[in-house]
Protein backbone atom coordinates (compact mmCIF):
# COMPACT_ATOMS: atom_id res chain seq x y z
CA UNK A 1 0.00 0.00 0.00
CA UNK A 2 1.17 3.56 -0.61
CA UNK A 3 3.03 5.14 2.27
CA UNK A 4 2.87 8.86 2.87
CA UNK A 5 6.15 10.69 3.05
CA UNK A 6 6.10 13.42 5.71
CA UNK A 7 8.56 15.57 3.78
CA UNK A 8 6.45 15.56 0.63
CA UNK A 9 3.09 16.14 2.31
CA UNK A 10 4.04 19.00 4.60
CA UNK A 11 4.49 21.37 1.66
CA UNK A 12 1.09 20.71 0.12
CA UNK A 13 -1.32 20.97 3.03
CA UNK A 14 -1.64 22.97 6.26
CA UNK A 15 -0.12 21.63 9.43
CA UNK A 16 -2.29 20.38 12.28
CA UNK A 17 -2.14 23.06 14.95
CA UNK A 18 -3.32 22.08 18.45
CA UNK A 19 -6.11 24.34 19.64
CA UNK A 20 -7.13 25.42 16.14
CA UNK A 21 -10.65 24.87 14.86
CA UNK A 22 -10.90 22.45 11.93
CA UNK A 23 -12.44 23.81 8.78
CA UNK A 24 -16.20 23.37 8.30
CA UNK A 25 -16.65 21.43 11.56
CA UNK A 26 -18.84 22.12 14.57
CA UNK A 27 -17.22 24.15 17.33
CA UNK A 28 -18.79 22.10 20.13
CA UNK A 29 -17.04 19.28 21.98
CA UNK A 30 -16.92 15.95 20.12
CA UNK A 31 -19.30 13.16 21.02
CA UNK A 32 -17.25 10.01 21.68
CA UNK A 33 -18.84 6.57 21.78
CA UNK A 34 -16.86 3.41 22.44
CA UNK A 35 -17.73 -0.20 21.77
CA UNK A 36 -15.42 -2.95 23.02
CA UNK A 37 -16.07 -6.64 22.45
CA UNK A 38 -14.95 -10.17 21.96
CA UNK A 39 -16.93 -13.16 20.79
CA UNK A 40 -18.75 -13.71 24.12
CA UNK A 41 -18.99 -10.24 25.62
CA UNK A 42 -19.74 -6.68 24.64
CA UNK A 43 -19.68 -3.21 26.18
CA UNK A 44 -20.93 0.08 24.84
CA UNK A 45 -20.45 3.42 26.58
CA UNK A 46 -20.14 7.15 26.08
CA UNK A 47 -16.64 8.54 26.53
CA UNK A 48 -16.14 12.01 28.04
CA UNK A 49 -12.32 12.03 28.17
CA UNK A 50 -9.79 10.38 25.85
CA UNK A 51 -7.95 8.70 28.74
CA UNK A 52 -11.03 6.57 29.44
CA UNK A 53 -10.25 4.60 26.30
CA UNK A 54 -6.96 3.29 27.71
CA UNK A 55 -8.71 0.81 29.97
CA UNK A 56 -10.77 -0.53 27.08
CA UNK A 57 -7.68 -0.97 24.93
CA UNK A 58 -5.98 -2.93 27.70
CA UNK A 59 -8.89 -5.21 28.62
CA UNK A 60 -10.65 -5.91 25.33
CA UNK A 61 -9.31 -7.53 22.16
CA UNK A 62 -11.15 -5.08 19.88
CA UNK A 63 -12.20 -1.51 20.69
CA UNK A 64 -14.08 0.80 18.37
CA UNK A 65 -14.13 4.49 19.25
CA UNK A 66 -16.30 6.77 17.14
CA UNK A 67 -15.62 10.52 17.45
CA UNK A 68 -18.45 12.72 16.11
CA UNK A 69 -17.34 16.34 15.80
CA UNK A 70 -13.92 17.79 15.14
CA UNK A 71 -14.28 21.11 16.93
CA UNK A 72 -11.86 20.34 19.78
CA UNK A 73 -8.34 20.00 18.42
CA UNK A 74 -6.95 19.23 21.89
CA UNK A 75 -9.09 16.09 22.14
CA UNK A 76 -7.96 15.00 18.69
CA UNK A 77 -4.34 15.56 19.68
CA UNK A 78 -4.80 13.47 22.85
CA UNK A 79 -6.39 10.67 20.88
CA UNK A 80 -3.52 10.83 18.42
CA UNK A 81 -1.01 10.30 21.24
CA UNK A 82 -3.13 7.59 22.84
CA UNK A 83 -3.47 5.55 19.64
CA UNK A 84 -0.04 6.42 18.28
CA UNK A 85 -1.35 8.17 15.17
CA UNK A 86 0.94 9.90 12.73
CA UNK A 87 0.71 13.75 12.72
CA UNK A 88 0.20 13.79 8.96
CA UNK A 89 -2.80 11.51 9.35
CA UNK A 90 -4.26 13.88 11.95
CA UNK A 91 -3.86 16.72 9.46
CA UNK A 92 -6.02 14.80 7.02
CA UNK A 93 -8.60 14.19 9.75
CA UNK A 94 -9.16 17.87 10.49
CA UNK A 95 -8.82 19.12 6.89
CA UNK A 96 -12.09 17.68 5.71
CA UNK A 97 -11.75 18.08 1.94
CA UNK A 98 -9.66 14.94 1.41
CA UNK A 99 -10.24 12.49 -1.41
CA UNK A 100 -10.95 8.91 -0.47
CA UNK A 101 -7.65 7.10 0.00
CA UNK A 102 -5.75 4.41 1.91
CA UNK A 103 -2.40 5.04 3.59
CA UNK A 104 -0.18 2.83 5.74
CA UNK A 105 1.42 4.54 8.75
CA UNK A 106 3.64 2.11 10.62
CA UNK A 107 1.44 -0.35 12.51
CA UNK A 108 -1.88 1.25 11.68
CA UNK A 109 -3.87 1.76 8.50
CA UNK A 110 -5.56 5.04 7.62
CA UNK A 111 -8.63 5.11 5.38
CA UNK A 112 -10.53 8.21 4.24
CA UNK A 113 -14.04 7.91 2.80
CA UNK A 114 -16.97 10.23 2.24
CA UNK A 115 -20.27 9.31 3.88
CA UNK A 116 -23.68 10.67 2.80
CA UNK A 117 -25.39 12.82 5.38
CA UNK A 118 -28.77 11.70 6.64
CA UNK A 119 -31.85 13.25 4.97
CA UNK A 120 -29.74 15.25 2.52
CA UNK A 121 -29.57 14.42 -1.16
CA UNK A 122 -25.97 15.20 -1.98
CA UNK A 123 -24.24 16.45 1.16
CA UNK A 124 -21.43 14.22 2.39
CA UNK A 125 -19.00 14.33 5.26
CA UNK A 126 -15.48 13.07 5.55
CA UNK A 127 -15.05 9.86 7.52
CA UNK A 128 -11.56 8.96 8.72
CA UNK A 129 -10.85 5.39 9.86
CA UNK A 130 -7.76 4.19 11.70
CA UNK A 131 -7.21 0.44 12.05
CA UNK A 132 -4.69 -1.01 14.46
CA UNK A 133 -4.00 -4.43 15.93
CA UNK A 134 -6.75 -4.11 18.53
CA UNK A 135 -8.73 -0.99 17.65
CA UNK A 136 -10.73 0.88 15.06
CA UNK A 137 -10.94 4.65 15.46
CA UNK A 138 -13.38 6.66 13.35
CA UNK A 139 -13.72 10.43 13.02
CA UNK A 140 -16.80 12.06 11.46
CA UNK A 141 -17.54 15.75 11.14
CA UNK A 142 -20.87 15.92 12.97
CA UNK A 143 -23.13 13.62 15.02
CA UNK A 144 -25.29 11.35 12.90
CA UNK A 145 -23.84 8.60 10.74
CA UNK A 146 -24.61 5.45 8.75
CA UNK A 147 -22.99 3.07 11.25
CA UNK A 148 -26.12 2.04 13.17
CA UNK A 149 -26.47 -1.29 11.27
CA UNK A 150 -22.92 -2.16 12.39
CA UNK A 151 -23.74 -1.28 16.00
CA UNK A 152 -26.85 -3.46 15.81
CA UNK A 153 -24.81 -6.39 14.54
CA UNK A 154 -22.24 -5.89 17.31
CA UNK A 155 -24.96 -5.88 19.96
CA UNK A 156 -26.44 -9.08 18.56
CA UNK A 157 -23.18 -11.00 18.28
CA UNK A 158 -22.27 -13.20 15.34
CA UNK A 159 -19.50 -12.97 12.81
CA UNK A 160 -18.52 -9.34 13.44
CA UNK A 161 -17.89 -10.08 17.14
CA UNK A 162 -15.75 -13.10 16.32
CA UNK A 163 -13.52 -11.32 13.80
CA UNK A 164 -10.85 -8.70 14.37
CA UNK A 165 -10.48 -4.99 13.61
CA UNK A 166 -10.03 -5.60 9.90
CA UNK A 167 -13.49 -7.11 9.60
CA UNK A 168 -14.97 -4.24 11.62
CA UNK A 169 -13.31 -1.81 9.23
CA UNK A 170 -14.87 -3.71 6.32
CA UNK A 171 -18.31 -3.52 8.02
CA UNK A 172 -18.00 0.24 8.44
CA UNK A 173 -16.94 0.75 4.83
CA UNK A 174 -19.79 -1.47 3.71
CA UNK A 175 -22.25 0.67 5.72
CA UNK A 176 -20.87 3.83 4.10
CA UNK A 177 -21.18 2.37 0.61
CA UNK A 178 -24.68 1.02 1.23
CA UNK A 179 -25.75 4.50 2.38
CA UNK A 180 -25.28 5.69 -1.21
CA UNK A 181 -27.97 3.38 -2.61
CA UNK A 182 -30.90 5.44 -1.20
CA UNK A 183 -29.24 8.55 -2.65
CA UNK A 184 -29.08 6.88 -6.06
CA UNK A 185 -32.74 5.84 -5.75
CA UNK A 186 -33.78 9.46 -5.14
CA UNK A 187 -32.04 10.41 -8.38
CA UNK A 188 -33.91 7.65 -10.21
CA UNK A 189 -37.26 8.96 -8.93
CA UNK A 190 -36.25 12.54 -9.65
CA UNK A 191 -35.31 11.73 -13.25
CA UNK A 192 -38.55 9.80 -13.77
CA UNK A 193 -40.53 12.86 -12.71
CA UNK A 194 -38.44 15.09 -14.95
CA UNK A 195 -39.01 12.77 -17.88
CA UNK A 196 -42.77 13.02 -17.40
CA UNK A 197 -42.57 16.81 -17.17
CA UNK A 198 -40.37 17.12 -20.23
CA UNK A 199 -42.70 14.89 -22.23
CA UNK A 200 -45.96 16.58 -21.20
CA UNK A 201 -45.00 20.14 -20.18
CA UNK A 202 -41.50 21.06 -21.39
CA UNK A 203 -40.25 24.23 -19.75
CA UNK A 204 -37.00 26.04 -19.04
CA UNK A 205 -37.34 25.20 -15.34
CA UNK A 206 -37.34 21.50 -16.17
CA UNK A 207 -34.16 21.95 -18.19
CA UNK A 208 -32.54 23.77 -15.26
CA UNK A 209 -33.46 20.88 -12.98
CA UNK A 210 -31.99 18.40 -15.46
CA UNK A 211 -28.71 20.31 -15.51
CA UNK A 212 -28.72 20.48 -11.69
CA UNK A 213 -29.24 16.70 -11.49
CA UNK A 214 -26.45 16.13 -13.99
CA UNK A 215 -24.12 18.35 -11.96
CA UNK A 216 -24.99 16.45 -8.77
CA UNK A 217 -24.36 13.11 -10.44
CA UNK A 218 -21.01 14.35 -11.68
CA UNK A 219 -20.11 15.45 -8.13
CA UNK A 220 -21.11 12.04 -6.75
CA UNK A 221 -18.97 10.33 -9.34
CA UNK A 222 -15.97 12.47 -8.35
CA UNK A 223 -16.46 11.38 -4.74
CA UNK A 224 -17.03 7.69 -5.40
CA UNK A 225 -14.35 7.04 -7.98
CA UNK A 226 -11.47 7.62 -5.49
CA UNK A 227 -13.32 5.45 -2.95
CA UNK A 228 -13.46 2.69 -5.53
CA UNK A 229 -9.70 2.92 -6.02
CA UNK A 230 -9.14 2.96 -2.25
CA UNK A 231 -11.21 -0.18 -1.71
CA UNK A 232 -9.44 -1.81 -4.62
CA UNK A 233 -6.08 -1.09 -2.97
CA UNK A 234 -7.34 -2.74 0.24
CA UNK A 235 -8.28 -5.81 -1.79
CA UNK A 236 -5.11 -5.84 -3.87
CA UNK A 237 -2.32 -4.88 -1.48
CA UNK A 238 -1.43 -7.21 1.42
CA UNK A 239 -1.65 -5.90 4.99
CA UNK A 240 -1.16 -7.70 8.32
CA UNK A 241 -4.31 -5.95 9.58
CA UNK A 242 -6.56 -7.47 6.91
CA UNK A 243 -6.78 -11.24 6.61
CA UNK A 244 -7.66 -13.11 3.46
CA UNK A 245 -11.26 -13.74 4.48
CA UNK A 246 -11.85 -10.02 5.09
CA UNK A 247 -10.28 -9.24 1.73
CA UNK A 248 -12.94 -11.45 0.11
CA UNK A 249 -15.65 -9.35 1.78
CA UNK A 250 -13.91 -6.17 0.62
CA UNK A 251 -14.24 -7.44 -2.93
CA UNK A 252 -18.00 -7.35 -2.36
CA UNK A 253 -17.67 -3.68 -1.34
CA UNK A 254 -15.73 -3.06 -4.52
CA UNK A 255 -18.48 -4.72 -6.57
CA UNK A 256 -21.10 -2.49 -4.90
CA UNK A 257 -19.07 0.59 -5.76
CA UNK A 258 -18.76 -0.53 -9.37
CA UNK A 259 -22.53 -1.01 -9.45
CA UNK A 260 -23.15 2.46 -7.99
CA UNK A 261 -20.76 4.13 -10.43
CA UNK A 262 -22.41 2.29 -13.33
CA UNK A 263 -25.78 3.61 -12.16
CA UNK A 264 -24.35 7.12 -11.96
CA UNK A 265 -23.08 6.83 -15.53
CA UNK A 266 -26.48 5.56 -16.67
CA UNK A 267 -28.30 8.44 -14.99
CA UNK A 268 -25.84 10.96 -16.42
CA UNK A 269 -26.59 9.61 -19.90
CA UNK A 270 -30.28 9.80 -19.07
CA UNK A 271 -29.85 13.49 -18.21
CA UNK A 272 -28.34 14.06 -21.65
CA UNK A 273 -31.20 12.10 -23.20
CA UNK A 274 -33.72 14.22 -21.27
CA UNK A 275 -32.11 17.37 -22.61
CA UNK A 276 -32.44 16.01 -26.14
CA UNK A 277 -36.02 14.97 -25.34
CA UNK A 278 -36.78 18.52 -24.17
CA UNK A 279 -35.46 19.99 -27.41
CA UNK A 280 -37.40 17.40 -29.40
CA UNK A 281 -40.59 18.06 -27.42
CA UNK A 282 -40.15 21.79 -27.87
CA UNK A 283 -39.69 21.30 -31.61
CA UNK A 284 -42.74 19.03 -31.79
CA UNK A 285 -44.86 21.58 -29.94
CA UNK A 286 -43.69 24.28 -32.32
CA UNK A 287 -44.52 22.04 -35.27
CA UNK A 288 -48.00 21.42 -33.87
CA UNK A 289 -48.58 25.15 -33.46
CA UNK A 290 -47.31 25.83 -36.96
CA UNK A 291 -49.51 23.05 -38.33
CA UNK A 292 -52.63 24.54 -36.75
CA UNK A 293 -51.77 28.02 -37.97
CA UNK A 294 -51.05 26.70 -41.46
CA UNK A 295 -54.38 24.85 -41.56
CA UNK A 296 -56.24 27.97 -40.44
CA UNK A 297 -54.46 30.08 -43.03
CA UNK A 298 -55.12 27.48 -45.74
CA UNK A 299 -58.82 27.34 -44.88
CA UNK A 300 -59.16 31.11 -45.04
CA UNK A 301 -57.46 31.37 -48.43
CA UNK A 302 -60.49 30.19 -50.48
CA UNK A 303 -62.81 32.11 -48.16
CA UNK A 304 -60.84 35.27 -48.83
CA UNK A 305 -61.05 34.52 -52.54
CA UNK A 306 -64.83 34.14 -52.41
CA UNK A 307 -65.37 37.29 -50.38
CA UNK A 308 -62.96 39.20 -52.59
CA UNK A 309 -64.69 37.93 -55.70
CA UNK A 310 -68.09 39.09 -54.57
CA UNK A 311 -66.65 42.34 -53.35
CA UNK A 312 -65.83 43.47 -56.90
CA UNK A 313 -69.45 44.73 -57.36
CA UNK A 314 -69.78 44.31 -61.13
CA UNK A 315 -73.34 45.53 -61.88
CA UNK A 316 -75.67 43.24 -63.81
CA UNK A 317 -77.13 46.18 -65.82
CA UNK A 318 -73.97 46.32 -67.92
CA UNK A 319 -73.95 42.59 -68.60
CA UNK A 320 -75.97 39.66 -67.42
CA UNK A 321 -72.71 37.83 -66.67
CA UNK A 322 -71.56 40.51 -64.24
CA UNK A 323 -72.22 38.99 -60.81
CA UNK A 324 -75.77 37.69 -61.32
CA UNK A 325 -75.85 36.68 -57.63
CA UNK A 326 -75.75 40.36 -56.60
CA UNK A 327 -79.39 40.83 -57.55
CA UNK A 328 -80.48 37.33 -56.47
CA UNK A 329 -82.70 37.09 -53.42
CA UNK A 330 -80.67 34.26 -51.87
CA UNK A 331 -77.25 35.42 -53.06
CA UNK A 332 -75.99 36.17 -49.52
CA UNK A 333 -76.96 32.75 -48.22
CA UNK A 334 -75.53 31.17 -51.36
CA UNK A 335 -72.13 32.81 -50.64
CA UNK A 336 -72.18 31.69 -46.99
CA UNK A 337 -73.14 28.17 -48.02
CA UNK A 338 -70.37 28.08 -50.61
CA UNK A 339 -67.81 29.13 -47.99
CA UNK A 340 -69.11 26.56 -45.47
CA UNK A 341 -69.00 23.81 -48.07
CA UNK A 342 -65.45 24.84 -48.94
CA UNK A 343 -64.36 24.65 -45.28
CA UNK A 344 -65.98 21.25 -44.74
CA UNK A 345 -64.46 19.88 -47.94
CA UNK A 346 -61.01 21.05 -46.96
CA UNK A 347 -61.32 19.65 -43.42
CA UNK A 348 -62.43 16.30 -44.83
CA UNK A 349 -59.48 16.29 -47.20
CA UNK A 350 -56.99 17.23 -44.46
CA UNK A 351 -58.34 14.51 -42.21
CA UNK A 352 -58.21 11.88 -44.94
CA UNK A 353 -54.53 12.76 -45.45
CA UNK A 354 -53.85 12.48 -41.70
CA UNK A 355 -52.84 16.12 -41.38
CA UNK A 356 -55.27 16.77 -38.52
CA UNK A 357 -54.07 13.84 -36.38
CA UNK A 358 -52.03 14.48 -33.21
CA UNK A 359 -49.53 11.76 -33.98
CA UNK A 360 -50.98 9.17 -31.57
Coordinates of C-alpha atoms in Angstrom, one line a residue:
X1 CA 0.0 0.0 0.0
X2 CA 1.2 3.6 -0.6
X3 CA 3.0 5.1 2.3
X4 CA 2.9 8.9 2.9
X5 CA 6.2 10.7 3.0
X6 CA 6.1 13.4 5.7
X7 CA 8.6 15.6 3.8
X8 CA 6.4 15.6 0.6
X9 CA 3.1 16.1 2.3
X10 CA 4.0 19.0 4.6
X11 CA 4.5 21.4 1.7
X12 CA 1.1 20.7 0.1
X13 CA -1.3 21.0 3.0
X14 CA -1.6 23.0 6.3
X15 CA -0.1 21.6 9.4
X16 CA -2.3 20.4 12.3
X17 CA -2.1 23.1 14.9
X18 CA -3.3 22.1 18.5
X19 CA -6.1 24.3 19.6
X20 CA -7.1 25.4 16.1
X21 CA -10.7 24.9 14.9
X22 CA -10.9 22.5 11.9
X23 CA -12.4 23.8 8.8
X24 CA -16.2 23.4 8.3
X25 CA -16.6 21.4 11.6
X26 CA -18.8 22.1 14.6
X27 CA -17.2 24.2 17.3
X28 CA -18.8 22.1 20.1
X29 CA -17.0 19.3 22.0
X30 CA -16.9 16.0 20.1
X31 CA -19.3 13.2 21.0
X32 CA -17.3 10.0 21.7
X33 CA -18.8 6.6 21.8
X34 CA -16.9 3.4 22.4
X35 CA -17.7 -0.2 21.8
X36 CA -15.4 -3.0 23.0
X37 CA -16.1 -6.6 22.4
X38 CA -14.9 -10.2 22.0
X39 CA -16.9 -13.2 20.8
X40 CA -18.7 -13.7 24.1
X41 CA -19.0 -10.2 25.6
X42 CA -19.7 -6.7 24.6
X43 CA -19.7 -3.2 26.2
X44 CA -20.9 0.1 24.8
X45 CA -20.4 3.4 26.6
X46 CA -20.1 7.1 26.1
X47 CA -16.6 8.5 26.5
X48 CA -16.1 12.0 28.0
X49 CA -12.3 12.0 28.2
X50 CA -9.8 10.4 25.9
X51 CA -7.9 8.7 28.7
X52 CA -11.0 6.6 29.4
X53 CA -10.2 4.6 26.3
X54 CA -7.0 3.3 27.7
X55 CA -8.7 0.8 30.0
X56 CA -10.8 -0.5 27.1
X57 CA -7.7 -1.0 24.9
X58 CA -6.0 -2.9 27.7
X59 CA -8.9 -5.2 28.6
X60 CA -10.7 -5.9 25.3
X61 CA -9.3 -7.5 22.2
X62 CA -11.2 -5.1 19.9
X63 CA -12.2 -1.5 20.7
X64 CA -14.1 0.8 18.4
X65 CA -14.1 4.5 19.3
X66 CA -16.3 6.8 17.1
X67 CA -15.6 10.5 17.5
X68 CA -18.4 12.7 16.1
X69 CA -17.3 16.3 15.8
X70 CA -13.9 17.8 15.1
X71 CA -14.3 21.1 16.9
X72 CA -11.9 20.3 19.8
X73 CA -8.3 20.0 18.4
X74 CA -6.9 19.2 21.9
X75 CA -9.1 16.1 22.1
X76 CA -8.0 15.0 18.7
X77 CA -4.3 15.6 19.7
X78 CA -4.8 13.5 22.9
X79 CA -6.4 10.7 20.9
X80 CA -3.5 10.8 18.4
X81 CA -1.0 10.3 21.2
X82 CA -3.1 7.6 22.8
X83 CA -3.5 5.5 19.6
X84 CA 0.0 6.4 18.3
X85 CA -1.3 8.2 15.2
X86 CA 0.9 9.9 12.7
X87 CA 0.7 13.7 12.7
X88 CA 0.2 13.8 9.0
X89 CA -2.8 11.5 9.3
X90 CA -4.3 13.9 12.0
X91 CA -3.9 16.7 9.5
X92 CA -6.0 14.8 7.0
X93 CA -8.6 14.2 9.7
X94 CA -9.2 17.9 10.5
X95 CA -8.8 19.1 6.9
X96 CA -12.1 17.7 5.7
X97 CA -11.7 18.1 1.9
X98 CA -9.7 14.9 1.4
X99 CA -10.2 12.5 -1.4
X100 CA -11.0 8.9 -0.5
X101 CA -7.7 7.1 0.0
X102 CA -5.8 4.4 1.9
X103 CA -2.4 5.0 3.6
X104 CA -0.2 2.8 5.7
X105 CA 1.4 4.5 8.7
X106 CA 3.6 2.1 10.6
X107 CA 1.4 -0.3 12.5
X108 CA -1.9 1.2 11.7
X109 CA -3.9 1.8 8.5
X110 CA -5.6 5.0 7.6
X111 CA -8.6 5.1 5.4
X112 CA -10.5 8.2 4.2
X113 CA -14.0 7.9 2.8
X114 CA -17.0 10.2 2.2
X115 CA -20.3 9.3 3.9
X116 CA -23.7 10.7 2.8
X117 CA -25.4 12.8 5.4
X118 CA -28.8 11.7 6.6
X119 CA -31.8 13.3 5.0
X120 CA -29.7 15.3 2.5
X121 CA -29.6 14.4 -1.2
X122 CA -26.0 15.2 -2.0
X123 CA -24.2 16.4 1.2
X124 CA -21.4 14.2 2.4
X125 CA -19.0 14.3 5.3
X126 CA -15.5 13.1 5.6
X127 CA -15.1 9.9 7.5
X128 CA -11.6 9.0 8.7
X129 CA -10.9 5.4 9.9
X130 CA -7.8 4.2 11.7
X131 CA -7.2 0.4 12.0
X132 CA -4.7 -1.0 14.5
X133 CA -4.0 -4.4 15.9
X134 CA -6.7 -4.1 18.5
X135 CA -8.7 -1.0 17.6
X136 CA -10.7 0.9 15.1
X137 CA -10.9 4.7 15.5
X138 CA -13.4 6.7 13.4
X139 CA -13.7 10.4 13.0
X140 CA -16.8 12.1 11.5
X141 CA -17.5 15.7 11.1
X142 CA -20.9 15.9 13.0
X143 CA -23.1 13.6 15.0
X144 CA -25.3 11.3 12.9
X145 CA -23.8 8.6 10.7
X146 CA -24.6 5.5 8.8
X147 CA -23.0 3.1 11.2
X148 CA -26.1 2.0 13.2
X149 CA -26.5 -1.3 11.3
X150 CA -22.9 -2.2 12.4
X151 CA -23.7 -1.3 16.0
X152 CA -26.8 -3.5 15.8
X153 CA -24.8 -6.4 14.5
X154 CA -22.2 -5.9 17.3
X155 CA -25.0 -5.9 20.0
X156 CA -26.4 -9.1 18.6
X157 CA -23.2 -11.0 18.3
X158 CA -22.3 -13.2 15.3
X159 CA -19.5 -13.0 12.8
X160 CA -18.5 -9.3 13.4
X161 CA -17.9 -10.1 17.1
X162 CA -15.7 -13.1 16.3
X163 CA -13.5 -11.3 13.8
X164 CA -10.8 -8.7 14.4
X165 CA -10.5 -5.0 13.6
X166 CA -10.0 -5.6 9.9
X167 CA -13.5 -7.1 9.6
X168 CA -15.0 -4.2 11.6
X169 CA -13.3 -1.8 9.2
X170 CA -14.9 -3.7 6.3
X171 CA -18.3 -3.5 8.0
X172 CA -18.0 0.2 8.4
X173 CA -16.9 0.8 4.8
X174 CA -19.8 -1.5 3.7
X175 CA -22.2 0.7 5.7
X176 CA -20.9 3.8 4.1
X177 CA -21.2 2.4 0.6
X178 CA -24.7 1.0 1.2
X179 CA -25.8 4.5 2.4
X180 CA -25.3 5.7 -1.2
X181 CA -28.0 3.4 -2.6
X182 CA -30.9 5.4 -1.2
X183 CA -29.2 8.6 -2.6
X184 CA -29.1 6.9 -6.1
X185 CA -32.7 5.8 -5.8
X186 CA -33.8 9.5 -5.1
X187 CA -32.0 10.4 -8.4
X188 CA -33.9 7.7 -10.2
X189 CA -37.3 9.0 -8.9
X190 CA -36.2 12.5 -9.7
X191 CA -35.3 11.7 -13.3
X192 CA -38.6 9.8 -13.8
X193 CA -40.5 12.9 -12.7
X194 CA -38.4 15.1 -14.9
X195 CA -39.0 12.8 -17.9
X196 CA -42.8 13.0 -17.4
X197 CA -42.6 16.8 -17.2
X198 CA -40.4 17.1 -20.2
X199 CA -42.7 14.9 -22.2
X200 CA -46.0 16.6 -21.2
X201 CA -45.0 20.1 -20.2
X202 CA -41.5 21.1 -21.4
X203 CA -40.2 24.2 -19.7
X204 CA -37.0 26.0 -19.0
X205 CA -37.3 25.2 -15.3
X206 CA -37.3 21.5 -16.2
X207 CA -34.2 22.0 -18.2
X208 CA -32.5 23.8 -15.3
X209 CA -33.5 20.9 -13.0
X210 CA -32.0 18.4 -15.5
X211 CA -28.7 20.3 -15.5
X212 CA -28.7 20.5 -11.7
X213 CA -29.2 16.7 -11.5
X214 CA -26.5 16.1 -14.0
X215 CA -24.1 18.4 -12.0
X216 CA -25.0 16.4 -8.8
X217 CA -24.4 13.1 -10.4
X218 CA -21.0 14.4 -11.7
X219 CA -20.1 15.5 -8.1
X220 CA -21.1 12.0 -6.7
X221 CA -19.0 10.3 -9.3
X222 CA -16.0 12.5 -8.3
X223 CA -16.5 11.4 -4.7
X224 CA -17.0 7.7 -5.4
X225 CA -14.3 7.0 -8.0
X226 CA -11.5 7.6 -5.5
X227 CA -13.3 5.5 -2.9
X228 CA -13.5 2.7 -5.5
X229 CA -9.7 2.9 -6.0
X230 CA -9.1 3.0 -2.2
X231 CA -11.2 -0.2 -1.7
X232 CA -9.4 -1.8 -4.6
X233 CA -6.1 -1.1 -3.0
X234 CA -7.3 -2.7 0.2
X235 CA -8.3 -5.8 -1.8
X236 CA -5.1 -5.8 -3.9
X237 CA -2.3 -4.9 -1.5
X238 CA -1.4 -7.2 1.4
X239 CA -1.6 -5.9 5.0
X240 CA -1.2 -7.7 8.3
X241 CA -4.3 -6.0 9.6
X242 CA -6.6 -7.5 6.9
X243 CA -6.8 -11.2 6.6
X244 CA -7.7 -13.1 3.5
X245 CA -11.3 -13.7 4.5
X246 CA -11.8 -10.0 5.1
X247 CA -10.3 -9.2 1.7
X248 CA -12.9 -11.5 0.1
X249 CA -15.6 -9.4 1.8
X250 CA -13.9 -6.2 0.6
X251 CA -14.2 -7.4 -2.9
X252 CA -18.0 -7.3 -2.4
X253 CA -17.7 -3.7 -1.3
X254 CA -15.7 -3.1 -4.5
X255 CA -18.5 -4.7 -6.6
X256 CA -21.1 -2.5 -4.9
X257 CA -19.1 0.6 -5.8
X258 CA -18.8 -0.5 -9.4
X259 CA -22.5 -1.0 -9.4
X260 CA -23.2 2.5 -8.0
X261 CA -20.8 4.1 -10.4
X262 CA -22.4 2.3 -13.3
X263 CA -25.8 3.6 -12.2
X264 CA -24.3 7.1 -12.0
X265 CA -23.1 6.8 -15.5
X266 CA -26.5 5.6 -16.7
X267 CA -28.3 8.4 -15.0
X268 CA -25.8 11.0 -16.4
X269 CA -26.6 9.6 -19.9
X270 CA -30.3 9.8 -19.1
X271 CA -29.8 13.5 -18.2
X272 CA -28.3 14.1 -21.6
X273 CA -31.2 12.1 -23.2
X274 CA -33.7 14.2 -21.3
X275 CA -32.1 17.4 -22.6
X276 CA -32.4 16.0 -26.1
X277 CA -36.0 15.0 -25.3
X278 CA -36.8 18.5 -24.2
X279 CA -35.5 20.0 -27.4
X280 CA -37.4 17.4 -29.4
X281 CA -40.6 18.1 -27.4
X282 CA -40.2 21.8 -27.9
X283 CA -39.7 21.3 -31.6
X284 CA -42.7 19.0 -31.8
X285 CA -44.9 21.6 -29.9
X286 CA -43.7 24.3 -32.3
X287 CA -44.5 22.0 -35.3
X288 CA -48.0 21.4 -33.9
X289 CA -48.6 25.1 -33.5
X290 CA -47.3 25.8 -37.0
X291 CA -49.5 23.1 -38.3
X292 CA -52.6 24.5 -36.7
X293 CA -51.8 28.0 -38.0
X294 CA -51.1 26.7 -41.5
X295 CA -54.4 24.8 -41.6
X296 CA -56.2 28.0 -40.4
X297 CA -54.5 30.1 -43.0
X298 CA -55.1 27.5 -45.7
X299 CA -58.8 27.3 -44.9
X300 CA -59.2 31.1 -45.0
X301 CA -57.5 31.4 -48.4
X302 CA -60.5 30.2 -50.5
X303 CA -62.8 32.1 -48.2
X304 CA -60.8 35.3 -48.8
X305 CA -61.0 34.5 -52.5
X306 CA -64.8 34.1 -52.4
X307 CA -65.4 37.3 -50.4
X308 CA -63.0 39.2 -52.6
X309 CA -64.7 37.9 -55.7
X310 CA -68.1 39.1 -54.6
X311 CA -66.6 42.3 -53.3
X312 CA -65.8 43.5 -56.9
X313 CA -69.5 44.7 -57.4
X314 CA -69.8 44.3 -61.1
X315 CA -73.3 45.5 -61.9
X316 CA -75.7 43.2 -63.8
X317 CA -77.1 46.2 -65.8
X318 CA -74.0 46.3 -67.9
X319 CA -73.9 42.6 -68.6
X320 CA -76.0 39.7 -67.4
X321 CA -72.7 37.8 -66.7
X322 CA -71.6 40.5 -64.2
X323 CA -72.2 39.0 -60.8
X324 CA -75.8 37.7 -61.3
X325 CA -75.9 36.7 -57.6
X326 CA -75.7 40.4 -56.6
X327 CA -79.4 40.8 -57.5
X328 CA -80.5 37.3 -56.5
X329 CA -82.7 37.1 -53.4
X330 CA -80.7 34.3 -51.9
X331 CA -77.3 35.4 -53.1
X332 CA -76.0 36.2 -49.5
X333 CA -77.0 32.7 -48.2
X334 CA -75.5 31.2 -51.4
X335 CA -72.1 32.8 -50.6
X336 CA -72.2 31.7 -47.0
X337 CA -73.1 28.2 -48.0
X338 CA -70.4 28.1 -50.6
X339 CA -67.8 29.1 -48.0
X340 CA -69.1 26.6 -45.5
X341 CA -69.0 23.8 -48.1
X342 CA -65.4 24.8 -48.9
X343 CA -64.4 24.7 -45.3
X344 CA -66.0 21.2 -44.7
X345 CA -64.5 19.9 -47.9
X346 CA -61.0 21.1 -47.0
X347 CA -61.3 19.7 -43.4
X348 CA -62.4 16.3 -44.8
X349 CA -59.5 16.3 -47.2
X350 CA -57.0 17.2 -44.5
X351 CA -58.3 14.5 -42.2
X352 CA -58.2 11.9 -44.9
X353 CA -54.5 12.8 -45.4
X354 CA -53.9 12.5 -41.7
X355 CA -52.8 16.1 -41.4
X356 CA -55.3 16.8 -38.5
X357 CA -54.1 13.8 -36.4
X358 CA -52.0 14.5 -33.2
X359 CA -49.5 11.8 -34.0
X360 CA -51.0 9.2 -31.6

